[in-house]
Amino acid sequence: MTDAIYKDGQGRMSAIKDPQSTLDFSFDWSLWLAEASDTISSYVFTESGGVTLSNQTNESGIVTSFVAGGTVGTPASLACRITTAGGRVDERTLQLVIKER
């Protein structure tokens, strides 16, 4: 998992990604799900900015996707939307800053 995740100046979760790298990014709902006594029944990733997604998994409420590509200077994002067995729906977005590292 990447260690370059931070909050940007607008309070959004962001990460730096090199256009040549393939990195795994995770969304962790495990504590929230445990508090609600719920589980993820389905999840969907969406992307923007020319990145490509693969190898998506859900392990104990931590949903992960590998992200490849992107163009330097072009904003990109990765969003994950879950639906739980109890009918809850949540979506979280990670802004990707594509730059040479």
XYZ file of C-alpha atoms in Angstrom:
101
model
C 0.000 0.000 0.000
C 1.268 3.458 -0.814
C 2.600 5.700 1.954
C 2.076 8.992 0.086
C -1.530 9.717 1.189
C -2.124 13.147 2.750
C -4.800 15.829 3.162
C -4.465 18.581 0.582
C -5.044 22.298 1.239
C -8.800 21.807 0.775
C -8.991 18.916 3.245
C -9.366 16.239 0.553
C -7.520 12.958 0.794
C -4.813 12.984 -1.882
C -1.891 10.889 -3.025
C 1.094 11.416 -5.286
C 1.437 8.867 -8.075
C 4.100 8.570 -10.752
C 2.601 7.936 -14.222
C 4.826 4.856 -14.638
C 3.896 3.281 -11.291
C 1.212 0.758 -10.440
C 0.187 1.224 -6.809
C -2.489 -0.229 -4.568
C -4.837 2.193 -2.807
C -7.239 1.076 -0.097
C -10.419 2.404 1.470
C -10.821 1.126 5.023
C -14.406 0.807 6.257
C -13.593 -1.904 8.819
C -14.117 0.139 12.013
C -17.262 1.828 10.690
C -18.674 -1.553 9.652
C -17.814 -3.137 13.011
C -19.586 -0.324 14.885
C -22.658 -0.829 12.698
C -22.438 -4.652 12.850
C -22.583 -4.667 9.065
C -20.600 -6.035 6.113
C -19.925 -4.957 2.537
C -22.197 -6.729 0.060
C -20.887 -4.951 -3.056
C -18.403 -2.305 -4.128
C -17.642 -0.348 -7.291
C -14.534 1.648 -8.166
C -14.612 4.579 -10.575
C -11.709 6.615 -11.883
C -11.026 9.824 -13.769
C -8.003 11.458 -15.339
C -6.705 8.592 -17.429
C -5.733 6.131 -14.700
C -6.465 2.409 -15.096
C -7.800 0.147 -12.332
C -7.186 -3.570 -11.735
C -6.924 -6.263 -9.039
C -9.835 -5.080 -6.911
C -10.411 -6.857 -3.604
C -12.400 -6.640 -0.380
C -10.806 -8.186 2.675
C -12.564 -7.661 6.016
C -13.937 -4.252 5.049
C -10.757 -2.937 3.412
C -11.432 -2.439 -0.302
C -8.358 -2.119 -2.531
C -7.639 -1.394 -6.182
C -4.369 -1.229 -8.093
C -4.002 2.033 -10.057
C -1.754 2.478 -13.101
C -1.073 5.273 -15.558
C -2.112 8.885 -15.509
C -0.643 11.955 -17.189
C 1.666 14.403 -15.419
C -0.256 17.571 -14.576
C -3.686 16.066 -15.297
C -5.886 15.743 -12.189
C -7.075 12.213 -11.512
C -9.193 10.547 -8.860
C -10.173 7.150 -7.527
C -13.575 6.664 -5.902
C -14.980 3.624 -4.132
C -18.697 3.206 -3.474
C -19.908 0.424 -1.201
C -23.299 -1.016 -0.394
C -23.629 -2.958 2.844
C -25.737 -5.974 3.703
C -27.771 -3.661 5.962
C -28.567 -1.250 3.114
C -26.027 1.481 3.873
C -24.310 3.201 0.939
C -21.062 5.178 1.240
C -18.578 6.615 -1.216
C -15.063 7.908 -0.645
C -12.758 9.630 -3.117
C -8.988 9.906 -3.287
C -7.509 12.713 -5.396
C -4.417 11.626 -7.346
C -1.623 14.063 -8.130
C 0.223 12.625 -11.120
C 3.865 13.712 -11.148
C 7.304 12.285 -11.722
C 8.852 10.929 -8.538
